[in-house]
XYZ file of C-alpha atoms in Angstrom:
393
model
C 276.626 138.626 -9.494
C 276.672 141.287 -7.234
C 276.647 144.542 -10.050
C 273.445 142.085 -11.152
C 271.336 142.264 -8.233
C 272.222 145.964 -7.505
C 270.994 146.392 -11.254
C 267.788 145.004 -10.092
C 267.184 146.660 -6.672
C 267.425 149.774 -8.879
C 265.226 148.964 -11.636
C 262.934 147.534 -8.863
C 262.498 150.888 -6.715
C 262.494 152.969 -10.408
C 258.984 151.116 -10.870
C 258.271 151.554 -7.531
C 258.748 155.516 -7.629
C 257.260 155.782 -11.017
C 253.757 153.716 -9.354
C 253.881 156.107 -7.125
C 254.538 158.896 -9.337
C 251.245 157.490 -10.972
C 248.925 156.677 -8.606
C 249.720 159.387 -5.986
C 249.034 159.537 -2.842
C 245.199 159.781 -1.489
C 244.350 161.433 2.118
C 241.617 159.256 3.716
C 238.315 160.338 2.674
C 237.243 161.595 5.767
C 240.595 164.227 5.838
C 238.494 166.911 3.292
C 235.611 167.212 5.566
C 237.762 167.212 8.740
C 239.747 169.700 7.262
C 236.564 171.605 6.574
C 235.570 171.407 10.060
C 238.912 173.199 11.457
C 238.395 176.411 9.288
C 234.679 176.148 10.682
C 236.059 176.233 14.441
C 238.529 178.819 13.308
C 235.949 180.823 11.301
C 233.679 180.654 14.875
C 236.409 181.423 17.332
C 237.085 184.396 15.356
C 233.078 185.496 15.117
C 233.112 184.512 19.021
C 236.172 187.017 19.311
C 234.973 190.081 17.730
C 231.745 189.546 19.300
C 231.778 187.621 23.259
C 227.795 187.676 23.135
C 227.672 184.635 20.473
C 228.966 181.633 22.213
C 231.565 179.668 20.253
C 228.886 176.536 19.960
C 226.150 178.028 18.416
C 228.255 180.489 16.215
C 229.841 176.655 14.970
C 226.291 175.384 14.091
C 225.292 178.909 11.921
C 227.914 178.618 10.159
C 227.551 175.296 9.643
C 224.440 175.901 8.052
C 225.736 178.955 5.774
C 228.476 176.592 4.494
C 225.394 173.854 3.396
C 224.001 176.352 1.455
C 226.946 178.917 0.256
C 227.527 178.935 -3.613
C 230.895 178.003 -3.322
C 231.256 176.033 -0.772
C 227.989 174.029 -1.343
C 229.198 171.317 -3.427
C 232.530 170.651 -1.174
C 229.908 170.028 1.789
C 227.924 167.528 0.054
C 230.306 166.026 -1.609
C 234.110 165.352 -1.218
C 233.988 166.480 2.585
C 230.699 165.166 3.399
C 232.359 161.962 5.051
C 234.887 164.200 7.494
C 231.663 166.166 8.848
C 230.041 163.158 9.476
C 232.208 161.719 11.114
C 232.760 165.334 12.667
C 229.363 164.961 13.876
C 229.209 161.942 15.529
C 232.595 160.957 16.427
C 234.165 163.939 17.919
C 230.458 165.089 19.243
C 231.284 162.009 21.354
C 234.404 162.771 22.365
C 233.716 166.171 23.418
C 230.616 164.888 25.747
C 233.350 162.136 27.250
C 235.600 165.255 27.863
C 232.527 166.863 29.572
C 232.359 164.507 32.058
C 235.391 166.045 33.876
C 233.234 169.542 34.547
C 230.796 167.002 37.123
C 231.491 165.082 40.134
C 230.055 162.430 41.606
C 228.107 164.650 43.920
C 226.117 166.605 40.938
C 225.271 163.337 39.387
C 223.302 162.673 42.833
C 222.312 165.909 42.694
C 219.708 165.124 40.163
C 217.072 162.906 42.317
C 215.270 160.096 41.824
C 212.418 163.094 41.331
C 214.510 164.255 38.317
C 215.238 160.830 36.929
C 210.987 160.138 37.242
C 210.509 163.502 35.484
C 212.317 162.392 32.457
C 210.466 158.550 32.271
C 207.403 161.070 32.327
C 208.464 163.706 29.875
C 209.794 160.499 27.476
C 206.554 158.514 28.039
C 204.069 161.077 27.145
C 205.965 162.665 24.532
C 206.357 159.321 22.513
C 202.795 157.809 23.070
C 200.925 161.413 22.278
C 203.275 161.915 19.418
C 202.474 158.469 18.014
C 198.774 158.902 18.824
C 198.573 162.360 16.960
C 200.227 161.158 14.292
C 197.817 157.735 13.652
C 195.046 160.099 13.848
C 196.244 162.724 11.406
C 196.163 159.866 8.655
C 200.646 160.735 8.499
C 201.874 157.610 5.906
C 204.012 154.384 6.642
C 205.894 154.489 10.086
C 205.847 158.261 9.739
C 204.453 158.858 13.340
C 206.620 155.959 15.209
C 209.813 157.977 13.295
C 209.120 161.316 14.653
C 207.510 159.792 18.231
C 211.347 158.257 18.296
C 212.877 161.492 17.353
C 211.387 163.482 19.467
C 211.350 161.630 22.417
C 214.244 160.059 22.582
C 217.278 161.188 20.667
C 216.599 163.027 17.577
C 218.456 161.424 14.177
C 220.320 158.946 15.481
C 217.413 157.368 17.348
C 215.434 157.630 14.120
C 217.717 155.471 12.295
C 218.453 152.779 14.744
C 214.273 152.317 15.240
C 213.535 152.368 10.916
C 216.578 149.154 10.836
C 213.754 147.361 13.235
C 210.669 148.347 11.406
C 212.457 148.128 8.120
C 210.843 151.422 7.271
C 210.808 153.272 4.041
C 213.731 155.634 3.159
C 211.123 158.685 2.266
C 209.292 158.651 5.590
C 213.154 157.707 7.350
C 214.112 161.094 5.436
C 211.232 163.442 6.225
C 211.373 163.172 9.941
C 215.007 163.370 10.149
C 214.763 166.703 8.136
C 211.574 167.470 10.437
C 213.503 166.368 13.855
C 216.971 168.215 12.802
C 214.880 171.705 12.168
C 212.715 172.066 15.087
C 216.146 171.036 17.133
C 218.037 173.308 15.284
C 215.412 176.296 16.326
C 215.688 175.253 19.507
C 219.180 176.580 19.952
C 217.534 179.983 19.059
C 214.329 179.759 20.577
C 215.049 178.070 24.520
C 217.544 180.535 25.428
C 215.040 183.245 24.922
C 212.520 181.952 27.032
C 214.483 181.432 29.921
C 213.934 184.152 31.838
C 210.427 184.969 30.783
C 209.406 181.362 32.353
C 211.517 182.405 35.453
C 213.881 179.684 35.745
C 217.068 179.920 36.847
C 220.132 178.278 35.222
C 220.069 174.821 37.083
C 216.356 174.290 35.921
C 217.002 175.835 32.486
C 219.141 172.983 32.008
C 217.431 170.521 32.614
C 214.426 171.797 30.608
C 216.747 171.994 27.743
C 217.992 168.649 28.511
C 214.189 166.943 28.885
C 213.078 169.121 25.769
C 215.557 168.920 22.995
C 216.469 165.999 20.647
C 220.109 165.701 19.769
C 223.044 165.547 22.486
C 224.343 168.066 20.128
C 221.499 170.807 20.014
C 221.329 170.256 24.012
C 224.878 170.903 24.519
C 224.506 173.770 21.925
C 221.343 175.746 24.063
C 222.623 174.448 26.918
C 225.486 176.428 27.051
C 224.085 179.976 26.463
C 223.443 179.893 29.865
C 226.392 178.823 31.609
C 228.641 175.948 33.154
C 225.822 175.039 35.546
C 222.712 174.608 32.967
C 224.941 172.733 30.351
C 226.007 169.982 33.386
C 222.440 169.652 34.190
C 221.320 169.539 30.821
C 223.747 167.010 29.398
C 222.990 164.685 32.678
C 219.138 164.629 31.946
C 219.563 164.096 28.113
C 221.867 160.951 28.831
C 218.995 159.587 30.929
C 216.657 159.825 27.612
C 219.710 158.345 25.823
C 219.673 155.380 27.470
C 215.946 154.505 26.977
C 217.109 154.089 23.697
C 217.970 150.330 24.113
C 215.381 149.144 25.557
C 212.758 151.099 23.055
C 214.488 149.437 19.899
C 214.536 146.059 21.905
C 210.813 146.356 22.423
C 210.077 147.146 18.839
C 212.308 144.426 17.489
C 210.610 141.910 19.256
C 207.089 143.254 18.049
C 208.530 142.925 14.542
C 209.902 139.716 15.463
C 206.378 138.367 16.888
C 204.608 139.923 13.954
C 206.436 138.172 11.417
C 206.448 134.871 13.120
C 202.970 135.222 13.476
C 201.852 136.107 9.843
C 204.217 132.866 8.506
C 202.037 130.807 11.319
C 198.945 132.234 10.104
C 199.393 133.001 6.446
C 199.117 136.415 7.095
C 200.840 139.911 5.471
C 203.363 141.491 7.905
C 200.880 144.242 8.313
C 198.169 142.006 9.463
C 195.949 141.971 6.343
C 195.029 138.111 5.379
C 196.457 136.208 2.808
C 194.411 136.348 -0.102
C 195.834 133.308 -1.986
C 195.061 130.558 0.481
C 193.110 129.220 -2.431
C 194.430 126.185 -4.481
C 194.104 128.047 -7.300
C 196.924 130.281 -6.289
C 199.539 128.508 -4.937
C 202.614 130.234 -6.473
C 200.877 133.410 -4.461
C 201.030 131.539 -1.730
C 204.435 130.429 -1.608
C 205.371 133.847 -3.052
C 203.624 135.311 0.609
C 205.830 132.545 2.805
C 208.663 133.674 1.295
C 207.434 137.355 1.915
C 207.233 136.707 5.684
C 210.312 134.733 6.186
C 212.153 137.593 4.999
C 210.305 139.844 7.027
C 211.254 137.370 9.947
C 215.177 137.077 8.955
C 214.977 141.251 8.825
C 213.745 140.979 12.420
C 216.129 139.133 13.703
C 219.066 140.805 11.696
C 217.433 143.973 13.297
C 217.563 142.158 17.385
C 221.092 141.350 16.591
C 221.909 144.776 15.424
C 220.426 146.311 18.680
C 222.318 148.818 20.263
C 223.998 148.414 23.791
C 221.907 148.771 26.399
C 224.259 151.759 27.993
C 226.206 153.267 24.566
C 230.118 153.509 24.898
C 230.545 156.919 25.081
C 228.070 157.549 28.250
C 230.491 154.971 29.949
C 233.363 156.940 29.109
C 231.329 160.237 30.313
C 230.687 158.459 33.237
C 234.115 157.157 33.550
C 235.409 160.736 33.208
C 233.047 162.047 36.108
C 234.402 159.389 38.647
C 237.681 160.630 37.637
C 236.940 164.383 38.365
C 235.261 162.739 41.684
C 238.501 161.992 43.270
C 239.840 164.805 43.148
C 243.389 163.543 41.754
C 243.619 166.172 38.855
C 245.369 169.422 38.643
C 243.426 172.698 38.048
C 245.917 172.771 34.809
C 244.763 168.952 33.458
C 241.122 170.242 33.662
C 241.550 173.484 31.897
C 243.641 171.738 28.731
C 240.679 168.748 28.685
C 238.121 171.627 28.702
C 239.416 173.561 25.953
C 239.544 170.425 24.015
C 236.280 169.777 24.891
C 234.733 172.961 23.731
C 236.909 172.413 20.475
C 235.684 169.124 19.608
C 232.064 170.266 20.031
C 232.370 173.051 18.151
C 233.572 170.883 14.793
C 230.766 168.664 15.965
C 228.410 170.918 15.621
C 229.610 172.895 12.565
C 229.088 169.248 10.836
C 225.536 169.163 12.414
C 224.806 172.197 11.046
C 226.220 171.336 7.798
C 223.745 168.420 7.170
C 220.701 170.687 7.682
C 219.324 171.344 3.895
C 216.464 174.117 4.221
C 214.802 173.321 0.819
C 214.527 169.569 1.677
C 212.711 170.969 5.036
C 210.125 172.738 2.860
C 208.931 169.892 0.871
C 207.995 167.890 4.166
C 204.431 168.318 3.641
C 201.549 170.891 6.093
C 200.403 167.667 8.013
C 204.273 166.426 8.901
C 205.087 169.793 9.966
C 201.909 170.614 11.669
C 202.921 167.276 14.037
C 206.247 168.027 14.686
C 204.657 171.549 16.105
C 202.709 170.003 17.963
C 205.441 167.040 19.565
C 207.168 170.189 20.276
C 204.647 171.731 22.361
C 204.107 168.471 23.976
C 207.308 167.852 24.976
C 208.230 171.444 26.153
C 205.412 171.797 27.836
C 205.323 168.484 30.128
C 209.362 169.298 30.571
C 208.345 173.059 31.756
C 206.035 171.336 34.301
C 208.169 168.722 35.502
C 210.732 170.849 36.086
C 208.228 173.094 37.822
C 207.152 170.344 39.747
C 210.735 168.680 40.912
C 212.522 172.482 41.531
């Protein structure tokens, strides 16, 4: 009895090793693009080494950009590692900011003023109504000009996509002011740094131009840094004040999309406000068909309220968290100099797979009239950030 169930504990782990033998074993699908990201911050470090005047950031993001578009190493970007530098992107991009906290105290965050916090409600306000307004008036298609007033104003990408799951907008117009946003953010890693000095500002203020001005946490942290430890503090504090405006600007346009709908099934209306054509009793499989049409636009509105983001997103409560922490004054010079290296790590495979989603001939094909309004959103907003920094310096 015994010799019989040893007999089948072996034949039991033989098909066991041969299933295994079969199937192999996988990596999780976000290990390629991970990996991908390492040689990246390797590949940067080294360009940073032989060369001190390119920062280790913005060497990341070039090459993350030459990788998109290299022969070779094109199709392993957009395909079996484009999960890891997404993930990349957004993940450890958060991360690293949390990690930034620790370079502020308390004392810088009130450093700021209420003058610098009104600045940014001013700079956010005018940037997102003009852009909006420009855009209705230059005939742009769909939600076109509420997508790149969003971008621009806002957040860059990510606030794009949490404002098209209100407005249920179309994928085409979703993808042509991403690719518009990501672009003039990406120049402005180039461009800002250059006119710092020309406009005469000094680091603190540079930051929190850069901060006012440019879309993604990413990019700020990115032009930020060319000029120090100061401008990158300021600069990351202003752009988390935009950050948080998110909220409340997706919660105001999911209730418009929520009133709209409930008012074209009251009325018999299309969601766009155009009236129902087949209120005749000759038609009254068109009219049912238009019912049906606005209770789904209804049950996409609410999906879209309960999909809202939190009104202050997780990872400015852990910055937050990690600047009360550097407040007390309970860690060692040695703590903060290991979480800062990390931190400049983990940004720098952030931003190598930011700069790996940029696709220059996608960016082409945008169309004169797109482009010619994201020139001029990027006036706008550069040029009301110049003067309120002007005005609260």
């Amino acid at each position: 009895m015994t010799l019989t169930a040893a007999r089948g504990r072996a034949r039991q782990a033989r098909k066991s090793r041969q299933a295994r033998q079969a199937t192999g074993w996988r990596p999780p699908a976000t290990a390629y693009g991970l990996g991908l990201a390492a040689a990246g911050v390797a590949a940067a470090w080294t360009v940073h080494r032989l060369f001190p005047a390119v920062p280790l950031l913005t060497a990341a993001v070039v090459l993350g950009i030459v990788a998109a578009h290299l022969p070779g190493a094109r199709g392993l970007v957009r395909g079996v590692c484009r999960a890891g530098l997404s993930f990349a992107g957004k993940r450890l991009m958060r991360l690293g900011i949390v990690l930034l906290g620790l370079k502020l105290s308390l004392d810088d965050v009130l450093g700021l003023g209420w003058a610098t916090v009104a600045m940014v409600l001013g700079v956010v306000a005018a940037t997102f109504c003009g852009t909006w307004w420009l855009g209705r008036r230059m005939g742009l298609r769909g939600d076109q000009p509420l997508l790149i007033a969003t971008g621009y104003s806002i957040c860059g990408a990510s606030a794009i996509g949490a404002v098209s799951e209100v407005s249920d907008s179309d994928e085409r117009d979703v993808a042509t002011s991403v690719a518009l946003v990501t672009l003039c953010g990406t120049l402005a890693i180039a461009v800002l740094p250059l006119l710092q000095h020309p406009l005469g500002l000094d680091d603190a203020a540079f930051g929190r131009w850069v901060g006012a001005s440019v879309h993604d946490v990413g990019q700020v942290v990115a032009t930020a840094q060319t000029a120090g430890p100061a401008a990158l503090g300021d600069a990351v504090l202003v752009k988390l004040v935009r950050v948080a405006l998110l909220a409340p600007l997706v919660a105001a346009l999911a209730t418009a999309v929520r009133v709209r709908a409930r008012g074209a099934r009251a009325t018999g209306t299309e969601a766009d406000g155009s009236e129902a054509e087949g209120t005749r009793a000759a038609e009254p499989r068109a009219v049912g068909a238009r019912a049906e049409g606005a209770r789904a636009v209804g049950a996409r509105a609410e999906g879209a309220t309960r999909r809202r983001p939190p009104l202050v997103p997780l990872f400015v409560l852990g910055f937050l968290a990690m600047t009360a922490l550097r407040s007390t004054g309970v860690l060692a010079t040695a703590a903060l100099d290991a979480a800062a290296t990390a931190q400049e790590l983990l940004l720098a495979a952030a931003l190598f797979g930011l700069g790996s989603a940029v696709h220059l001939p996608s960016l082409s094909r945008t169309g004169a009239r797109v482009a010619a309004l994201g020139l001029c959103a990027w006036v706008v907003i550069a040029g009301a950030s110049y003067g309120g920094v002007l005005l609260t310096t």
